[in-house]
mmCIF file of C-alpha atoms and ligand atoms in Angstrom:
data_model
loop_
_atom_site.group_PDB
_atom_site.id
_atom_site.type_symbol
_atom_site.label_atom_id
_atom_site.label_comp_id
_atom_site.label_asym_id
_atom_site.label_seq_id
_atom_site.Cartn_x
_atom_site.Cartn_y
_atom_site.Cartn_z
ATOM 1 C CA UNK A 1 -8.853 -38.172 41.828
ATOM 2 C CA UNK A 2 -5.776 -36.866 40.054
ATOM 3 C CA UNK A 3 -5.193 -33.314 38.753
ATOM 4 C CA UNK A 4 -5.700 -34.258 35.489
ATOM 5 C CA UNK A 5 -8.349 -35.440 36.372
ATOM 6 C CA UNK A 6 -9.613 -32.567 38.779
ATOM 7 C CA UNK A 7 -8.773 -30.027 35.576
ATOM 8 C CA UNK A 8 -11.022 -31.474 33.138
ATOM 9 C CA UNK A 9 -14.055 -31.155 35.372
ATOM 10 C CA UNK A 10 -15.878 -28.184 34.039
ATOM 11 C CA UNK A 11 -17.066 -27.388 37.062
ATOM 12 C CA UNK A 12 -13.559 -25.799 37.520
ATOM 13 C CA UNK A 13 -12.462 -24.001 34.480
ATOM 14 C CA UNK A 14 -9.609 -22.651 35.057
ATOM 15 C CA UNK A 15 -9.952 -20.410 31.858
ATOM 16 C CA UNK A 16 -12.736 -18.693 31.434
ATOM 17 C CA UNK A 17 -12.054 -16.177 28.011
ATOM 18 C CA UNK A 18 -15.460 -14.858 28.539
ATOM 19 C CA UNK A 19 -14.481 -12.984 32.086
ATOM 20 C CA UNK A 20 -12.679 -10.627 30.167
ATOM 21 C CA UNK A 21 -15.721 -9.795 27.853
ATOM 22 C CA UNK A 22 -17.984 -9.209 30.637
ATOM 23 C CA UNK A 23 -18.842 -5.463 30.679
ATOM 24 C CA UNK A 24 -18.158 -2.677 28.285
ATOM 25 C CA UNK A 25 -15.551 -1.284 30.892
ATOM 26 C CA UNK A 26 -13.121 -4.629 30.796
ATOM 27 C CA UNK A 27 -13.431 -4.897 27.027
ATOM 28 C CA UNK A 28 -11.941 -1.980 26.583
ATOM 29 C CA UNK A 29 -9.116 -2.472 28.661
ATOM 30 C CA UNK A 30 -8.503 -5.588 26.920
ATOM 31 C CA UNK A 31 -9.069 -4.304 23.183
ATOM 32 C CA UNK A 32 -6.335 -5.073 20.908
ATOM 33 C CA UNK A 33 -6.606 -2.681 18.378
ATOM 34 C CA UNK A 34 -7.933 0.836 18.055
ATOM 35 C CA UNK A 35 -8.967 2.946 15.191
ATOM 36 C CA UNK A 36 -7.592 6.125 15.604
ATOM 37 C CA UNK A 37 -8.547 9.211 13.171
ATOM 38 C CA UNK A 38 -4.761 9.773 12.916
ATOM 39 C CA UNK A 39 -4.733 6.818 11.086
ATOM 40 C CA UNK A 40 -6.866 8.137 8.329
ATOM 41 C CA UNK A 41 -6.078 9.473 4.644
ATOM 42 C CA UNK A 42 -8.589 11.076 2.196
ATOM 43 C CA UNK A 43 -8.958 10.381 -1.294
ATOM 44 C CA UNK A 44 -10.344 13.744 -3.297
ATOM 45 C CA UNK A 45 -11.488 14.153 -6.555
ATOM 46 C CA UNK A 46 -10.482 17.521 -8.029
ATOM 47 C CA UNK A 47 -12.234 18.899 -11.286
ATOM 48 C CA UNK A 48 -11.222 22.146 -13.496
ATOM 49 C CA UNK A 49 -14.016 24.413 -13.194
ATOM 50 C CA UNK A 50 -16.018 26.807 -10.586
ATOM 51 C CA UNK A 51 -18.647 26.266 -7.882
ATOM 52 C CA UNK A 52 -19.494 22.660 -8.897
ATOM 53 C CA UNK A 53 -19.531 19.383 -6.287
ATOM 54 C CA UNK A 54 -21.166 16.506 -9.096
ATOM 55 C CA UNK A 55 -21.645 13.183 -6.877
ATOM 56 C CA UNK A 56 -20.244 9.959 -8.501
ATOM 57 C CA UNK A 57 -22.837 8.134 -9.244
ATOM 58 C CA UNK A 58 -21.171 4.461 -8.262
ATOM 59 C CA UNK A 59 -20.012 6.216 -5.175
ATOM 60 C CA UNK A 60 -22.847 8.251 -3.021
ATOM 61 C CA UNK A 61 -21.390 10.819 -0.823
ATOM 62 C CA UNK A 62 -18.006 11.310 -2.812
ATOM 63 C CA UNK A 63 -17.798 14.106 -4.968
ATOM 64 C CA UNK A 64 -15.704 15.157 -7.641
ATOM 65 C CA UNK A 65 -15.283 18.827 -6.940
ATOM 66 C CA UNK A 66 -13.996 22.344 -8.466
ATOM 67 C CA UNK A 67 -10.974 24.150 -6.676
ATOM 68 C CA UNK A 68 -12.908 26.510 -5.252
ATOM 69 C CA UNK A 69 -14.967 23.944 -3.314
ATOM 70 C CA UNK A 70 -12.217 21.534 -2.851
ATOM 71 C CA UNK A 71 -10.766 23.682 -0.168
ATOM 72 C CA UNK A 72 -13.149 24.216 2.232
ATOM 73 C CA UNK A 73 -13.541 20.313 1.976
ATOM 74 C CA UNK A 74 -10.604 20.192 3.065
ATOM 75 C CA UNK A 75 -10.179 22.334 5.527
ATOM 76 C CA UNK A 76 -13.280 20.738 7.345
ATOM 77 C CA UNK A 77 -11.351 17.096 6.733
ATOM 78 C CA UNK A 78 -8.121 18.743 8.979
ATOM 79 C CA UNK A 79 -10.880 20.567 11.044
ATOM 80 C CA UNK A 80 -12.204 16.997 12.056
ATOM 81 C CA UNK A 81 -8.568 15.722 12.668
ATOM 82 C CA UNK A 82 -7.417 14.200 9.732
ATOM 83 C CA UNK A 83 -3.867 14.119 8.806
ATOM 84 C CA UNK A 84 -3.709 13.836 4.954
ATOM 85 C CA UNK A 85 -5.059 14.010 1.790
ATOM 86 C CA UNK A 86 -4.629 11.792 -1.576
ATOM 87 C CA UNK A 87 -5.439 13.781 -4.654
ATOM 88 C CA UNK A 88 -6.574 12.568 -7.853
ATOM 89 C CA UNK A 89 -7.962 14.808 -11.060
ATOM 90 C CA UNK A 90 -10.231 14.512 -13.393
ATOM 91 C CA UNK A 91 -8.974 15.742 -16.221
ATOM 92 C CA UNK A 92 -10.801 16.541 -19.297
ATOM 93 C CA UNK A 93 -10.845 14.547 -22.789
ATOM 94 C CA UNK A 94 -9.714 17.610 -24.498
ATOM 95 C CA UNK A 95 -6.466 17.216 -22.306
ATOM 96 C CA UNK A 96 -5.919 13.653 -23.035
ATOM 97 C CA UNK A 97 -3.102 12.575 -25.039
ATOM 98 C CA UNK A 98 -1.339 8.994 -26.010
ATOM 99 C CA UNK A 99 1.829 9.889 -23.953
ATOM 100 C CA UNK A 100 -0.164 11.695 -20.984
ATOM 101 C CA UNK A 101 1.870 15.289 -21.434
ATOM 102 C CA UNK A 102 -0.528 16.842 -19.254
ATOM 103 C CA UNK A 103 0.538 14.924 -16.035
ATOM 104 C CA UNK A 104 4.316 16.876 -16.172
ATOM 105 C CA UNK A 105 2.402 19.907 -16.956
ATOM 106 C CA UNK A 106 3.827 22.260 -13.996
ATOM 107 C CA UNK A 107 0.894 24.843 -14.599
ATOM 108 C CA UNK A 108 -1.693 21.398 -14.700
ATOM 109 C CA UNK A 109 -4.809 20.768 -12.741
ATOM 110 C CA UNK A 110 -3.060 18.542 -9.907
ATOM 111 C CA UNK A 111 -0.136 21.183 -9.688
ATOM 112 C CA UNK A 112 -2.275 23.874 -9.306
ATOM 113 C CA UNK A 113 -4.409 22.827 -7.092
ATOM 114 C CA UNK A 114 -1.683 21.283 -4.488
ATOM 115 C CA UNK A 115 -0.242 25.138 -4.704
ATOM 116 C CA UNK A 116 -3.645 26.138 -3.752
ATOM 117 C CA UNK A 117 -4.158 23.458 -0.743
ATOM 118 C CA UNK A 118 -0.817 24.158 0.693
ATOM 119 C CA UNK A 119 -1.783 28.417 0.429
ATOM 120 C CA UNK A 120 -5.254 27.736 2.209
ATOM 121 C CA UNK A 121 -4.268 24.585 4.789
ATOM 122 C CA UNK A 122 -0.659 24.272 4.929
ATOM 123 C CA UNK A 123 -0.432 21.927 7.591
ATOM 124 C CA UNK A 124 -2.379 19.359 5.969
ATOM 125 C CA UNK A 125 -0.334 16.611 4.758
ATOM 126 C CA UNK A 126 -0.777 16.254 1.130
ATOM 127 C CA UNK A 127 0.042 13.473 -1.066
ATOM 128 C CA UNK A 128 -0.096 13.433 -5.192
ATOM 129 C CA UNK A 129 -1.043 10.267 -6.819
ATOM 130 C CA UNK A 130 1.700 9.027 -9.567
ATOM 131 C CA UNK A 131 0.370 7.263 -12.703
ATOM 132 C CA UNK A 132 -0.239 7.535 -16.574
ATOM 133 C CA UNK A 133 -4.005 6.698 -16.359
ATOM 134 C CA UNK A 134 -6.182 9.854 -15.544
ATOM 135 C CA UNK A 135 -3.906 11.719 -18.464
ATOM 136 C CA UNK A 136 -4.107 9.193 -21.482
ATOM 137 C CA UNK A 137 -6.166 8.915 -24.155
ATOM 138 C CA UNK A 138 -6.413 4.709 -23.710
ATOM 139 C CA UNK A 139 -6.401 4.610 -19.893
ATOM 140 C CA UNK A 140 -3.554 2.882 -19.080
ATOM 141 C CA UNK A 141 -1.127 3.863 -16.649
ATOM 142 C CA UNK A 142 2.041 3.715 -18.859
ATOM 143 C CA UNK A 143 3.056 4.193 -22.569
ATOM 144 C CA UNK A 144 1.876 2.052 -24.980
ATOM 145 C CA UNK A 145 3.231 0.553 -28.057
ATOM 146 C CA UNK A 146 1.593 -0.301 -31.215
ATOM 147 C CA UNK A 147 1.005 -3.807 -30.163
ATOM 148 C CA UNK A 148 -0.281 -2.604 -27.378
ATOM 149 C CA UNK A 149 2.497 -3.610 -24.531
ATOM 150 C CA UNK A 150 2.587 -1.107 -21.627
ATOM 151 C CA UNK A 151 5.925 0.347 -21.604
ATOM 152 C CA UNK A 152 8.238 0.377 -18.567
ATOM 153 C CA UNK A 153 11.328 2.333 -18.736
ATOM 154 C CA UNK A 154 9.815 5.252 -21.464
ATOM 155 C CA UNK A 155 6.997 5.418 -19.040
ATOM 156 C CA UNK A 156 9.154 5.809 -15.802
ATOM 157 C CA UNK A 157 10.646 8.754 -17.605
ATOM 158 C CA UNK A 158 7.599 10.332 -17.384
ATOM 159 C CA UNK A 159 6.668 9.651 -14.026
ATOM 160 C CA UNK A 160 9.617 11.049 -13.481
ATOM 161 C CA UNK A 161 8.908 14.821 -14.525
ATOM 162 C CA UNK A 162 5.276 14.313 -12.826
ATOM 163 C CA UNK A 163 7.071 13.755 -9.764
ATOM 164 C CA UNK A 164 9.639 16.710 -10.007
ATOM 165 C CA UNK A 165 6.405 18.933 -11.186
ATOM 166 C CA UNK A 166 4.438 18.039 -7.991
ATOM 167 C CA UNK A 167 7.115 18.698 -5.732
ATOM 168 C CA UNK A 168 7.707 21.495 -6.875
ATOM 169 C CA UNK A 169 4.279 22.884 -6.378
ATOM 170 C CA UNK A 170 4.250 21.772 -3.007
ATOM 171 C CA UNK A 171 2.843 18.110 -2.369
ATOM 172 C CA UNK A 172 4.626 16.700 0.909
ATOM 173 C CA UNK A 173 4.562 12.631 -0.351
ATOM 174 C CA UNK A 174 4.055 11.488 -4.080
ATOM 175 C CA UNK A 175 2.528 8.043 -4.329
ATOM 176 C CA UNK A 176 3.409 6.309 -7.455
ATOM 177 C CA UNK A 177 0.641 4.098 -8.695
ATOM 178 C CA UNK A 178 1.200 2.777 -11.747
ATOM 179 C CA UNK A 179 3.458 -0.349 -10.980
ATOM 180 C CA UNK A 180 6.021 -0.097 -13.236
ATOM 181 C CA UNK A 181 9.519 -1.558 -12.410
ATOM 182 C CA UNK A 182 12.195 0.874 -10.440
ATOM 183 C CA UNK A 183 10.042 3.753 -10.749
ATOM 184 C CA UNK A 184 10.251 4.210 -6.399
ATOM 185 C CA UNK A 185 14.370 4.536 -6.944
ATOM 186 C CA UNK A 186 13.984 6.760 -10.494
ATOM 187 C CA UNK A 187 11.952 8.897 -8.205
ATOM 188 C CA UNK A 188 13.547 8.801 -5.397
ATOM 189 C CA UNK A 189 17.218 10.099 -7.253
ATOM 190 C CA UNK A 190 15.293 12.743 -9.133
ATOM 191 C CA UNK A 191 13.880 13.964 -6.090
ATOM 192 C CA UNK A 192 16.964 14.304 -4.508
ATOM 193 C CA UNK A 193 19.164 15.647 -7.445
ATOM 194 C CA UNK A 194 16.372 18.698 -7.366
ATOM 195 C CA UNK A 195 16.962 18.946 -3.957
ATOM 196 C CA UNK A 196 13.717 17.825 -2.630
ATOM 197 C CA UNK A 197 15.096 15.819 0.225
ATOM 198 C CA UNK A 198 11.966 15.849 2.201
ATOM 199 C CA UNK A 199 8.895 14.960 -0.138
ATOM 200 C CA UNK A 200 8.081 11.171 0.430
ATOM 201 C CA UNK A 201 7.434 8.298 -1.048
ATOM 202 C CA UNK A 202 4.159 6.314 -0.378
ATOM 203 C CA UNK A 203 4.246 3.108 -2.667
ATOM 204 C CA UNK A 204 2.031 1.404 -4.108
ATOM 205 C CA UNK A 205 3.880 -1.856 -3.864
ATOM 206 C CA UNK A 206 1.634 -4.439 -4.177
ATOM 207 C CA UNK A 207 -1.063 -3.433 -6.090
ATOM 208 C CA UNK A 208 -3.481 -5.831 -7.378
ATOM 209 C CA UNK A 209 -5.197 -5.916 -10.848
ATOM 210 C CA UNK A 210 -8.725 -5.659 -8.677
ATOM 211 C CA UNK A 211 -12.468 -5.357 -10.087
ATOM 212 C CA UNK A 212 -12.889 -3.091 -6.967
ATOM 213 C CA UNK A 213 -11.562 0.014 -8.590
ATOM 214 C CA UNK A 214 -14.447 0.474 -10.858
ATOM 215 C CA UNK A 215 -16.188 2.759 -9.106
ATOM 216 C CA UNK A 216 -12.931 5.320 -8.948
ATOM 217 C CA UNK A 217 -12.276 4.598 -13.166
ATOM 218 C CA UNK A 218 -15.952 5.886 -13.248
ATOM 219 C CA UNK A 219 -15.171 8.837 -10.891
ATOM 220 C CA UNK A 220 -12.337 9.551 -13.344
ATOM 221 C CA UNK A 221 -13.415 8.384 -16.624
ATOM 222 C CA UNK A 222 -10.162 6.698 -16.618
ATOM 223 C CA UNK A 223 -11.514 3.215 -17.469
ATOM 224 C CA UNK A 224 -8.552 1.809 -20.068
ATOM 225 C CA UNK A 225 -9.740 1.588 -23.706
ATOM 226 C CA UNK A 226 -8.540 -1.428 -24.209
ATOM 227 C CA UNK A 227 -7.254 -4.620 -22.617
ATOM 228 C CA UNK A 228 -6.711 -4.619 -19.264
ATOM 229 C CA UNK A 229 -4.029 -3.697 -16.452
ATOM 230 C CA UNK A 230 -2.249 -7.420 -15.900
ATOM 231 C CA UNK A 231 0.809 -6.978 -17.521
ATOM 232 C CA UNK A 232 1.673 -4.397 -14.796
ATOM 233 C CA UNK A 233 -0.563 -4.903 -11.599
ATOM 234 C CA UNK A 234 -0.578 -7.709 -9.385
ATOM 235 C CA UNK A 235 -2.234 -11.192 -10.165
ATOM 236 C CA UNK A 236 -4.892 -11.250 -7.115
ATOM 237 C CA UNK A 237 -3.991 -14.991 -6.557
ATOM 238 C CA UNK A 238 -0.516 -14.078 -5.333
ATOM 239 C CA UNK A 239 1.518 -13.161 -2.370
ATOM 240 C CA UNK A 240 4.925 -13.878 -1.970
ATOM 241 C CA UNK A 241 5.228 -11.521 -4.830
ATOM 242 C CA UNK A 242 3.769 -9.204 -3.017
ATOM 243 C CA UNK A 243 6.663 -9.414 -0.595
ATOM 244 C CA UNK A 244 8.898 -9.265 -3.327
ATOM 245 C CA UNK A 245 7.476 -6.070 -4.706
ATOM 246 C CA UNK A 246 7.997 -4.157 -1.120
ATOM 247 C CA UNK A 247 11.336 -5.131 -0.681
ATOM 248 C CA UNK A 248 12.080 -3.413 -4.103
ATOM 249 C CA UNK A 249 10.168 -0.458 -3.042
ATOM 250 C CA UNK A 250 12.097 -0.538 0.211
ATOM 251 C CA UNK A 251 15.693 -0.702 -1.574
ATOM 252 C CA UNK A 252 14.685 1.727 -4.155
ATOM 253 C CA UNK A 253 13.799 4.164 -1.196
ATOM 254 C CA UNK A 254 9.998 3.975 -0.379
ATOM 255 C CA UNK A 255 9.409 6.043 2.998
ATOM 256 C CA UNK A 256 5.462 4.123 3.254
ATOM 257 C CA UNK A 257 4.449 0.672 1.301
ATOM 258 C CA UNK A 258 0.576 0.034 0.806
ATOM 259 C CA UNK A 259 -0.973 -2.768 -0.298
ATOM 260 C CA UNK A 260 -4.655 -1.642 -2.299
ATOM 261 C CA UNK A 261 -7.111 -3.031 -2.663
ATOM 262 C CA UNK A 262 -7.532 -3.644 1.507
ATOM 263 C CA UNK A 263 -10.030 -5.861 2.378
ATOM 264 C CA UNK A 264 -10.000 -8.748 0.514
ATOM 265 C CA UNK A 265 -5.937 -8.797 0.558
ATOM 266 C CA UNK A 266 -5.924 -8.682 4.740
ATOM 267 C CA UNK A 267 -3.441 -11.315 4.319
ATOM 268 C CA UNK A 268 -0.841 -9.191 2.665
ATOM 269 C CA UNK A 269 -1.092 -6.802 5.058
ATOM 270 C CA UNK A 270 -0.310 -9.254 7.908
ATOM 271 C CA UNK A 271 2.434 -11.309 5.757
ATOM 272 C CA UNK A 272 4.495 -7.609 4.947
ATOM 273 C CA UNK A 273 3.869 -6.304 8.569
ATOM 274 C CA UNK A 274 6.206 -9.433 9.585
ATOM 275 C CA UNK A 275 9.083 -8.532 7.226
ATOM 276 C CA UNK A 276 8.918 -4.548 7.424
ATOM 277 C CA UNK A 277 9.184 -1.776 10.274
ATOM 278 C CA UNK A 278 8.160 0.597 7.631
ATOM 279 C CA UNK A 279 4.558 2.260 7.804
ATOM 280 C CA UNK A 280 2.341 0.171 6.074
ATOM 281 C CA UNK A 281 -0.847 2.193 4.284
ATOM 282 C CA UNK A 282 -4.127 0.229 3.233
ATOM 283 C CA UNK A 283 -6.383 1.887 0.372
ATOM 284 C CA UNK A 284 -9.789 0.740 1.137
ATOM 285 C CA UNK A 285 -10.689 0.950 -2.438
ATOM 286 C CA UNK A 286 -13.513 2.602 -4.312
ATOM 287 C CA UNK A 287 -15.384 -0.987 -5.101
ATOM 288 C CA UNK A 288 -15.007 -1.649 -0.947
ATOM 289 C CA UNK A 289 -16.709 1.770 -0.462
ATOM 290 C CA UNK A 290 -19.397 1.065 -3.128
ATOM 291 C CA UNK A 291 -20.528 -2.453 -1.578
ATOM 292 C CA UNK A 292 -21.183 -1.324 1.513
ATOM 293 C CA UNK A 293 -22.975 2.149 0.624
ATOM 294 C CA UNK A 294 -25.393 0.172 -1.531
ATOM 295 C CA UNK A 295 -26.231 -2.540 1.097
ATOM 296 C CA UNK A 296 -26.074 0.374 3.815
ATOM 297 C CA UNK A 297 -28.913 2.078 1.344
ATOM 298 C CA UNK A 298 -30.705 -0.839 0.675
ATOM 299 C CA UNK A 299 -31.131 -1.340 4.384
ATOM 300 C CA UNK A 300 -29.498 -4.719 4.870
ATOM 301 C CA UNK A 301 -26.696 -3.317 6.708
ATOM 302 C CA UNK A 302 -25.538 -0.911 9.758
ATOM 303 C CA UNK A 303 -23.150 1.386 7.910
ATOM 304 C CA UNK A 304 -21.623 2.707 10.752
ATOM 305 C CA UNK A 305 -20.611 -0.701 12.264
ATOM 306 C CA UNK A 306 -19.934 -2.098 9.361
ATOM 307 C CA UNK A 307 -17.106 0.507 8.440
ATOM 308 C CA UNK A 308 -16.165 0.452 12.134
ATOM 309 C CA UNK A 309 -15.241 -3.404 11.494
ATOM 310 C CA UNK A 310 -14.003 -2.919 8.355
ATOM 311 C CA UNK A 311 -10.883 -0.724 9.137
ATOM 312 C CA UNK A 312 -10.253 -2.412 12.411
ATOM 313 C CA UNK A 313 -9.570 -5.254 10.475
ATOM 314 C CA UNK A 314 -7.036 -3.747 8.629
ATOM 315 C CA UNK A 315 -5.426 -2.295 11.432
ATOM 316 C CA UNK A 316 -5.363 -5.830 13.561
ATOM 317 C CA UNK A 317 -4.248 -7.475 10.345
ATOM 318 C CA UNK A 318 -1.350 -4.594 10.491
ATOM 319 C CA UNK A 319 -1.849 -1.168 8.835
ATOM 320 C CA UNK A 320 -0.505 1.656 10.363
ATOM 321 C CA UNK A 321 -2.574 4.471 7.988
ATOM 322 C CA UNK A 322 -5.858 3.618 5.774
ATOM 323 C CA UNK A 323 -6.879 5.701 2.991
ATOM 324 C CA UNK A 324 -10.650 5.947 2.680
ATOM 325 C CA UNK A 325 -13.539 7.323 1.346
ATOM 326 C CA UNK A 326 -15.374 7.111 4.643
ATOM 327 C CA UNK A 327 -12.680 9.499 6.103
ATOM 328 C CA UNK A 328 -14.949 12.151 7.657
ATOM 329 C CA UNK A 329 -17.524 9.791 8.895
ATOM 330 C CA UNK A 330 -15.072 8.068 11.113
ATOM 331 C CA UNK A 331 -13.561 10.846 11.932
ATOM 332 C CA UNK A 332 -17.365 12.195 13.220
ATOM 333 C CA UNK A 333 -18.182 8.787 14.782
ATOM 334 C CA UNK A 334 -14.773 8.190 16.304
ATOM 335 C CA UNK A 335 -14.989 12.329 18.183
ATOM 336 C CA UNK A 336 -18.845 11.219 18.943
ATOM 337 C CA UNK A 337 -20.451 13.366 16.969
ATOM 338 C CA UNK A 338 -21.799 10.829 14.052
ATOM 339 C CA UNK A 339 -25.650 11.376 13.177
HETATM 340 C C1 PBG B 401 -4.607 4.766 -10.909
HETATM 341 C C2 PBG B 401 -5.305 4.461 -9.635
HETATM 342 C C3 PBG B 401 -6.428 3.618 -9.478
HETATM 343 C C4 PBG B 401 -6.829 3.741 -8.153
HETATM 344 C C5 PBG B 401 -5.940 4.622 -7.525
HETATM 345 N N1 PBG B 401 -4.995 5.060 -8.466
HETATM 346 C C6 PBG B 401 -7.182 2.815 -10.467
HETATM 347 C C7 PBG B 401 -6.497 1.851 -11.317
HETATM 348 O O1 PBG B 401 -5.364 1.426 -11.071
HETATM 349 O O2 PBG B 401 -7.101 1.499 -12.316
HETATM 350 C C8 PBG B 401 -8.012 3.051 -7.555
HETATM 351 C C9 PBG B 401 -8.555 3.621 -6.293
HETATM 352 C C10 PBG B 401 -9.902 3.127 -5.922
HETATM 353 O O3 PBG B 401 -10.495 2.235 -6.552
HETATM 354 O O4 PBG B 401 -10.434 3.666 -4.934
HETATM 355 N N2 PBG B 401 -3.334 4.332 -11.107
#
């Protein structure tokens, strides 16, 4: 008998993948990829008002909430180990307007509050969301002309002054958004002309126009009044333009590049992590969040393995940070002390 012929006896595998699988002990050793808590960001929902935490209906266990009981949110979110917050207001009709002059407004909800977060929990990292939408009167995250074209450059100018305002009451990274062309490197030289050499830039570079951010336009009441957002977000079938818009973020400046929605774009993730050393930041979206709270309620699924898998897969696919909505319950199940 050869040893060709010797190896393909199965009697004598010589690999045997399985070994390594064996006990709980050795597949730890061997694991890949772990989900860490410093991995984690946390979306909030802030609301003008006092004493009131209203649930969003599309969303079980995420709250919009007032000030007042926004901080002690998050002070338990940095008590558990978690790094950073994204914010995101809800900001009321009366405040609405076609050009969105409430976002720049330096005495706003989102300005105020960051002052607030960064009085109460200064070391938390916190990061302002950069966009037209929650502030307009037609939902859309940019200005809009009479025939109803989303504007780029008018609108960048106002991104802009959101920016400057939000630094200036404190946030530590501004994440534009909206997906507008060269608003990273407008940003960026505004920043820096004010002198606010240290507040990042997390990107939204390739953001998709996705049916999984319902749930958040309900949160926000931010749905657009018309039309829809494909003339600025991302068409979901592609992805070397994906890798084109993160190379722009990266010349314009962009400290962190995310690609949103997260799970069913796990390919992006992997195809930028082999052209960047930058961070890379998944948003595990609202509609991601939804799907598996309803099946969790409905009993079909585990919820805590199933969100377990989930962001493992974004961090083997290549994400560095994930922003979630499940934030505190990994953090609880990752220290052990999940119910
Ligand atoms: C707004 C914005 C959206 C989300 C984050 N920022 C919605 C949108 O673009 O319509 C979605 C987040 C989520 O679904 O969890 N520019």
């Amino acid at each position: 008998m050869t040893v060709q012929d010797s190896l393909m006896k199965t009697d004598i595998l010589l690999h045997r993948p399985r070994r390594l699988r064996r006990t709980a002990a050795l597949r730890r050793m061997v694991r890949e990829t772990t989900l860490s808590v410093n991995d984690l960001i946390y979306p909030l929902f802030v609301m003008e008002g006092e004493g009131q935490k209203v649930e969003i209906s599309s969303m079980p266990g995420c709250y919009r909430h007032t000030l007042d009981l926004l901080l002690p949110e998050i002070q338990q979110a940095f008590d558990l180990g978690i790094n950073a917050i994204a914010l995101f207001p809800v900001i009321s009709e009366l405040l609405k307007d076609e050009t969105g002059t409430e976002s720049y407004n330096p005495d706003g909800l989102v300005q105020r509050t960051v002052k607030a977060i960064k009085q109460a929990v200064p070391d938390i990292v916190v990061i302002t969301d950069i966009a037209l939408d929650p502030f307009t009167t037609h939902g859309h995250d940019g200005l809009v002309d009479d025939q109803g074209t989303i504007l780029n450059d008018p609108t960048v100018e106002i991104l802009v002054k959101m920016a400057l305002t939000q630094a200036e009451a404190g946030a530590d990274f501004v994440a534009p958004s909206d997906m507008m062309d060269g608003r990273v490197g407008a940003i960026r030289r505004a920043l820096d002309a004010a002198g606010y050499i240290n507040v990042g830039i997390l990107a939204y570079s390739a953001k998709y126009a996705s049916a999984y951010y319902g749930p958040f336009r309900d949160a926000l009441d931010s749905t657009p009044k018309f039309g829809d957002k494909k003339t600025y977000q991302m068409d979901a079938a592609n992805a070397r333009e994906a890798l084109k818009e993160v190379s722009l973020d990266i010349a314009e400046g962009a400290d962190i590049v995310m690609v949103k929605p997260a799970l069913a774009y796990l390919d992006i993730i992997h195809r930028i992590r082999n052209t960047t050393q930058l961070p890379i930041a998944a948003y595990n979206v609202s509609g991601e969040y939804a799907m598996i709270k309803a099946a969790a309620q409905m009993g079909w699924i585990d919820e805590k393995k199933i969100i377990l898998e989930s962001l493992t897969s974004m961090k083997r696919a290549g994400a560095d940070l994930i922003l979630t909505y499940f934030a505190k319950e990994v953090a609880l199940i990752l220290s052990g002390n999940y119910i």
